[in-house]
Short mmCIF file of C-alpha atoms and ligand atoms in Angstrom, two decimals:
data_model
loop_
_atom_site.label_atom_id
_atom_site.label_comp_id
_atom_site.label_asym_id
_atom_site.label_seq_id
_atom_site.Cartn_x
_atom_site.Cartn_y
_atom_site.Cartn_z
CA MET A 29 6.60 -4.94 -48.08
CA GLU A 30 5.24 -7.84 -50.16
CA GLN A 31 7.89 -10.24 -48.96
CA SER A 32 7.14 -9.77 -45.30
CA ILE A 33 3.38 -10.17 -45.85
CA GLU A 34 4.22 -13.48 -47.49
CA SER A 35 6.43 -14.48 -44.57
CA TYR A 36 3.73 -13.33 -42.12
CA ILE A 37 1.18 -15.59 -43.81
CA LYS A 38 3.68 -18.47 -43.89
CA THR A 39 4.32 -18.10 -40.16
CA LEU A 40 0.61 -17.86 -39.45
CA VAL A 41 -0.04 -21.08 -41.38
CA ARG A 42 2.80 -22.78 -39.50
CA ASP A 43 1.29 -21.56 -36.22
CA VAL A 44 -2.02 -23.16 -37.06
CA ILE A 45 -0.34 -26.36 -38.25
CA GLY A 46 1.80 -26.36 -35.11
CA GLN A 47 -1.27 -26.08 -32.90
CA THR A 48 -3.05 -28.80 -34.85
CA LEU A 49 -0.16 -31.23 -34.91
CA GLY A 50 0.81 -30.65 -31.31
CA GLY A 51 4.05 -32.47 -30.58
CA LEU A 52 4.74 -33.65 -34.13
CA GLU A 53 7.88 -32.44 -35.91
CA ILE A 54 7.25 -29.52 -38.21
CA GLN A 55 9.32 -29.35 -41.35
CA SER A 56 11.00 -25.98 -41.03
CA ASP A 57 11.15 -23.44 -43.82
CA ARG A 58 12.72 -20.55 -42.01
CA GLN A 59 12.98 -17.07 -43.42
CA THR A 60 16.54 -15.79 -43.94
CA TYR A 61 17.19 -12.23 -42.76
CA VAL A 62 20.04 -9.80 -43.24
CA ILE A 63 19.35 -6.88 -40.92
CA ALA A 64 21.23 -3.60 -40.59
CA ASN A 65 21.46 -1.92 -37.20
CA TRP A 66 22.89 1.52 -37.89
CA LYS A 67 22.88 2.42 -34.19
CA MET A 68 23.61 6.20 -33.77
CA ASN A 69 25.14 6.74 -37.20
CA LYS A 70 24.38 8.53 -40.49
CA ASN A 71 22.80 11.80 -41.57
CA LEU A 72 20.15 12.45 -44.19
CA ASN A 73 22.54 12.71 -47.16
CA GLU A 74 24.36 9.52 -46.23
CA THR A 75 21.01 7.77 -45.86
CA ALA A 76 19.86 8.87 -49.33
CA GLU A 77 23.15 7.66 -50.80
CA PHE A 78 22.87 4.29 -49.04
CA PHE A 79 19.39 3.59 -50.43
CA GLN A 80 20.51 4.56 -53.92
CA LYS A 81 23.40 2.10 -53.82
CA ILE A 82 21.93 -0.83 -51.91
CA HIS A 83 20.59 -3.87 -53.74
CA SER A 84 18.05 -6.39 -52.56
CA SER A 85 17.40 -10.03 -53.18
CA PRO A 86 14.15 -11.98 -53.49
CA ASP A 87 15.75 -14.81 -51.48
CA VAL A 88 16.58 -12.82 -48.37
CA SER A 89 14.51 -10.45 -46.23
CA VAL A 90 16.62 -7.33 -45.92
CA VAL A 91 15.68 -4.93 -43.13
CA ILE A 92 17.28 -1.58 -42.34
CA CYS A 93 17.07 -0.15 -38.81
CA PRO A 94 18.17 3.51 -38.91
CA PRO A 95 18.11 5.92 -35.97
CA VAL A 96 14.64 7.22 -35.22
CA GLN A 97 14.90 10.60 -37.00
CA LEU A 98 15.88 8.85 -40.23
CA LEU A 99 12.98 6.38 -40.21
CA TYR A 100 10.49 8.38 -42.23
CA PRO A 101 13.00 9.62 -44.83
CA SER A 102 14.22 6.00 -45.12
CA HIS A 103 10.63 4.87 -45.68
CA LEU A 104 10.32 7.42 -48.51
CA PHE A 105 13.69 6.44 -50.02
CA ILE A 106 12.64 2.78 -49.97
CA LYS A 107 9.31 3.56 -51.62
CA GLN A 108 11.02 5.71 -54.24
CA SER A 109 13.59 3.00 -55.01
CA GLY A 110 10.98 0.26 -55.40
CA LYS A 111 13.40 -2.16 -53.70
CA PRO A 112 11.85 -4.79 -51.41
CA LEU A 113 13.52 -3.56 -48.23
CA GLY A 114 11.99 -3.67 -44.76
CA LEU A 115 12.29 -0.92 -42.17
CA GLY A 116 12.73 -1.30 -38.44
CA GLY A 117 13.16 0.84 -35.33
CA GLN A 118 16.00 0.32 -32.87
CA ASN A 119 13.81 0.64 -29.80
CA VAL A 120 10.16 1.03 -28.78
CA HIS A 121 8.33 2.05 -25.63
CA TRP A 122 6.04 -0.44 -23.86
CA ALA A 123 3.13 2.00 -23.40
CA ASP A 124 0.57 2.98 -26.05
CA LYS A 125 1.29 6.70 -25.52
CA GLY A 126 1.78 9.25 -22.78
CA ALA A 127 4.26 11.45 -20.94
CA TYR A 128 7.47 9.62 -21.86
CA THR A 129 9.87 12.28 -23.13
CA GLY A 130 12.17 11.15 -25.90
CA GLU A 131 10.45 7.81 -26.44
CA SER A 132 8.64 6.37 -29.49
CA SER A 133 5.52 4.22 -29.37
CA ALA A 134 4.85 1.17 -31.54
CA THR A 135 2.08 3.00 -33.42
CA MET A 136 4.46 5.88 -34.13
CA LEU A 137 6.97 3.44 -35.59
CA LYS A 138 4.27 1.84 -37.72
CA ASP A 139 3.08 5.27 -38.81
CA VAL A 140 6.49 6.07 -40.33
CA GLY A 141 6.69 2.75 -42.17
CA CYS A 142 8.27 0.30 -39.73
CA GLU A 143 7.38 -3.37 -39.74
CA TYR A 144 10.13 -4.46 -37.36
CA VAL A 145 11.74 -3.27 -34.15
CA ILE A 146 14.93 -4.29 -32.36
CA ILE A 147 14.27 -4.99 -28.67
CA GLY A 148 16.72 -5.73 -25.86
CA HIS A 149 19.94 -4.87 -27.67
CA SER A 150 22.87 -5.27 -25.27
CA GLU A 151 23.74 -1.58 -25.69
CA ARG A 152 20.28 -0.66 -24.39
CA ARG A 153 20.55 -3.26 -21.64
CA GLN A 154 23.87 -1.60 -20.68
CA TYR A 155 23.22 2.14 -21.22
CA SER A 156 19.49 2.30 -20.54
CA PHE A 157 19.41 -0.46 -17.94
CA GLU A 158 16.79 -2.51 -19.76
CA ASP A 159 16.15 -5.77 -17.95
CA ASP A 160 14.30 -8.92 -19.03
CA GLU A 161 11.02 -7.67 -17.56
CA LEU A 162 11.15 -4.44 -19.56
CA VAL A 163 12.22 -6.33 -22.68
CA ASN A 164 9.18 -8.58 -22.23
CA LYS A 165 6.82 -5.58 -21.93
CA LYS A 166 8.26 -4.14 -25.12
CA VAL A 167 7.95 -7.46 -26.96
CA GLN A 168 4.30 -7.72 -25.86
CA GLN A 169 3.63 -4.17 -27.05
CA ALA A 170 5.34 -4.72 -30.41
CA ILE A 171 3.40 -7.92 -31.10
CA LYS A 172 0.11 -6.37 -30.00
CA SER A 173 0.76 -3.48 -32.41
CA GLY A 174 1.69 -5.67 -35.37
CA LEU A 175 5.44 -4.98 -35.33
CA ILE A 176 7.82 -7.92 -35.59
CA PRO A 177 10.25 -7.78 -32.66
CA ILE A 178 13.90 -8.65 -33.29
CA ILE A 179 14.77 -9.81 -29.78
CA CYS A 180 18.45 -9.62 -28.86
CA ILE A 181 20.11 -11.89 -26.33
CA GLY A 182 23.75 -12.55 -25.53
CA GLU A 183 26.30 -13.05 -22.80
CA THR A 184 29.11 -10.70 -21.72
CA LEU A 185 32.77 -11.72 -21.77
CA GLY A 186 32.74 -12.17 -17.99
CA GLN A 187 29.72 -14.46 -18.22
CA LYS A 188 31.34 -16.43 -21.05
CA ASN A 189 34.56 -16.86 -19.08
CA ALA A 190 32.57 -17.95 -16.05
CA MET A 191 30.91 -20.62 -18.26
CA GLN A 192 27.50 -19.01 -17.71
CA THR A 193 26.51 -18.57 -21.37
CA GLU A 194 23.69 -21.14 -21.36
CA GLN A 195 22.31 -19.96 -18.03
CA VAL A 196 22.30 -16.32 -19.20
CA LEU A 197 20.68 -17.08 -22.55
CA SER A 198 18.03 -19.29 -21.00
CA LYS A 199 17.11 -16.59 -18.46
CA GLN A 200 16.97 -13.92 -21.17
CA LEU A 201 14.78 -16.12 -23.38
CA PHE A 202 12.30 -17.13 -20.69
CA GLY A 203 12.21 -13.48 -19.55
CA ALA A 204 11.68 -11.93 -23.00
CA LEU A 205 9.05 -14.48 -24.04
CA LYS A 206 7.00 -14.64 -20.84
CA ASP A 207 3.27 -14.87 -21.70
CA ILE A 208 4.01 -14.52 -25.43
CA ASP A 209 1.64 -16.71 -27.40
CA SER A 210 2.95 -15.97 -30.86
CA SER A 211 5.74 -16.97 -33.17
CA GLN A 212 5.81 -13.57 -34.84
CA PHE A 213 9.30 -12.70 -33.67
CA ILE A 214 12.93 -13.00 -34.69
CA LEU A 215 15.79 -13.80 -32.31
CA ALA A 216 19.29 -12.40 -32.57
CA TYR A 217 22.14 -14.03 -30.68
CA GLU A 218 24.65 -11.25 -30.12
CA PRO A 219 27.50 -12.20 -27.78
CA VAL A 220 28.39 -8.87 -26.14
CA TRP A 221 32.12 -9.62 -26.42
CA ALA A 222 31.79 -9.88 -30.20
CA ILE A 223 29.94 -6.60 -30.78
CA GLY A 224 32.09 -3.94 -32.40
CA THR A 225 35.30 -5.69 -31.35
CA GLY A 226 36.26 -7.52 -34.54
CA GLN A 227 36.30 -10.68 -32.37
CA SER A 228 33.42 -12.47 -34.04
CA ALA A 229 32.28 -15.82 -32.68
CA THR A 230 33.48 -18.72 -34.81
CA ALA A 231 30.73 -20.15 -36.98
CA GLU A 232 31.01 -23.42 -35.03
CA LEU A 233 30.53 -21.72 -31.66
CA ALA A 234 27.66 -19.63 -33.03
CA GLN A 235 25.99 -22.77 -34.47
CA GLU A 236 26.37 -24.63 -31.17
CA THR A 237 24.86 -21.69 -29.29
CA HIS A 238 22.02 -21.25 -31.80
CA ALA A 239 21.16 -24.95 -31.44
CA TYR A 240 21.06 -24.46 -27.67
CA ILE A 241 18.85 -21.37 -28.07
CA ARG A 242 16.47 -23.37 -30.27
CA SER A 243 16.33 -26.15 -27.66
CA VAL A 244 15.33 -23.62 -24.98
CA LEU A 245 12.84 -22.08 -27.38
CA LYS A 246 11.26 -25.53 -27.76
CA GLN A 247 10.69 -25.62 -24.03
CA ILE A 248 8.88 -22.28 -24.31
CA ILE A 249 6.88 -22.50 -27.55
CA GLY A 250 7.17 -26.19 -28.50
CA GLN A 251 7.78 -27.34 -32.06
CA LYS A 252 7.10 -23.85 -33.43
CA ALA A 253 10.69 -23.16 -32.36
CA GLU A 254 11.73 -24.83 -35.62
CA CYS A 255 10.13 -21.94 -37.51
CA ILE A 256 11.82 -19.09 -35.64
CA SER A 257 14.69 -17.37 -37.44
CA ILE A 258 17.73 -17.02 -35.21
CA LEU A 259 20.27 -14.47 -36.45
CA TYR A 260 23.89 -14.08 -35.44
CA GLY A 261 25.27 -10.62 -34.58
CA GLY A 262 28.71 -9.46 -33.48
CA SER A 263 31.38 -8.31 -35.95
CA ALA A 264 29.61 -10.10 -38.80
CA ASN A 265 30.99 -8.89 -42.11
CA GLU A 266 31.42 -9.73 -45.78
CA LYS A 267 34.42 -11.97 -44.97
CA ASN A 268 32.87 -14.23 -42.34
CA ALA A 269 29.25 -14.21 -43.63
CA SER A 270 29.60 -17.36 -45.74
CA GLU A 271 30.75 -19.40 -42.74
CA TYR A 272 27.64 -18.36 -40.80
CA SER A 273 25.32 -18.91 -43.75
CA ALA A 274 26.46 -22.53 -44.07
CA MET A 275 25.31 -23.37 -40.53
CA PRO A 276 21.93 -25.10 -40.11
CA ASP A 277 20.68 -23.02 -37.18
CA ILE A 278 21.96 -19.63 -38.35
CA ASP A 279 19.17 -17.99 -40.33
CA GLY A 280 20.85 -14.70 -41.12
CA VAL A 281 22.79 -11.89 -39.48
CA LEU A 282 22.19 -8.67 -37.55
CA VAL A 283 24.95 -6.35 -38.69
CA GLY A 284 26.28 -3.18 -37.09
CA GLY A 285 29.51 -1.69 -38.49
CA ALA A 286 29.48 -3.55 -41.81
CA SER A 287 25.92 -2.37 -42.51
CA LEU A 288 26.95 1.29 -42.70
CA HIS A 289 28.46 0.95 -46.16
CA ALA A 290 26.22 -0.20 -48.99
CA GLU A 291 29.11 -2.15 -50.56
CA SER A 292 29.91 -4.33 -47.55
CA PHE A 293 26.24 -4.77 -46.65
CA ASP A 294 25.43 -5.75 -50.24
CA ALA A 295 28.20 -8.33 -50.14
CA ILE A 296 26.66 -9.88 -47.01
CA ILE A 297 23.19 -9.94 -48.63
CA ASN A 298 24.69 -11.70 -51.65
CA VAL A 299 26.25 -14.40 -49.48
CA PHE A 300 22.92 -15.24 -47.84
CA ALA A 301 21.03 -14.91 -51.14
CA LYS A 302 23.24 -17.59 -52.66
CA GLY A 303 21.91 -19.85 -49.92
CA GLU A 304 25.09 -21.81 -49.17
CA GLN A 305 24.39 -25.50 -48.72
CA LYS A 306 23.49 -25.87 -45.04
CA SER A 307 25.69 -28.49 -43.40
P1 LIG B 12 28.81 -4.99 -35.03
O1 LIG B 12 28.44 -5.71 -36.30
O2 LIG B 12 29.33 -3.61 -35.28
O3 LIG B 12 29.70 -5.82 -34.17
O4 LIG B 12 27.46 -4.75 -34.21
C1 LIG B 12 26.60 -5.83 -34.03
C2 LIG B 12 25.34 -5.36 -33.43
O5 LIG B 12 25.32 -4.91 -32.30
C3 LIG B 12 24.13 -5.40 -34.26
O6 LIG B 12 22.99 -5.16 -33.51
#
């Protein structure tokens, strides 16, 4: 996808500038993303229909993450449509290849047209017992293979109520980014209590948390943290999108339920494409 090559080059240039300027402030020009996580939904016909209906925007990087068996057909639908849409997997294995039944390697994902991959989603942390160490191995593998990881972090309701949000996020960030010497990644803050519940975080709370995440990121990768896109996820939809898009540290959204219908997903893309004045 032309757009992501451009953003890759931009990030690379910023990396070099960041290394050269050391501690100096870097003027940020962060990429805005609207990313669909379809989770375990849709069949082939529904996928074809979605790609017929969906629009794109030159101002926003739109990425669709279908279930694994729909990746290659989605790649073909995207090519056929000529729309500048990116494709991502929902998971990747940490090894190059081998006896890992049911898993997909990074090169397999690339082979079917992926440029991105979601890593560390809370549903995988919960159902597949992925911990920070495993998330880190997957992030390393994705970067090594030229995939852009979309790294998910977020606290549970219990952790939020116990006032542990910052502690949890900091641990997840240091864990996921251990020994990572690259800024070729995207972060998604997805509070677990907001996912699929309709109880989205207020834009103010999300902004406050994103600013905290960026401050931790600065401890890990220095000023390059200013260039990392941090997306919000958790019951984001066409109604609340404009509130998120107005926030200075919210660089897009990772959308579950509202990404399943082209109409609602389009509406979210349009909100971020308009580029609301950041407060
Ligand atoms: P919902 O938008 O359905 O809450 O899901 C968010 C999510 O988990 C995206 O990865």
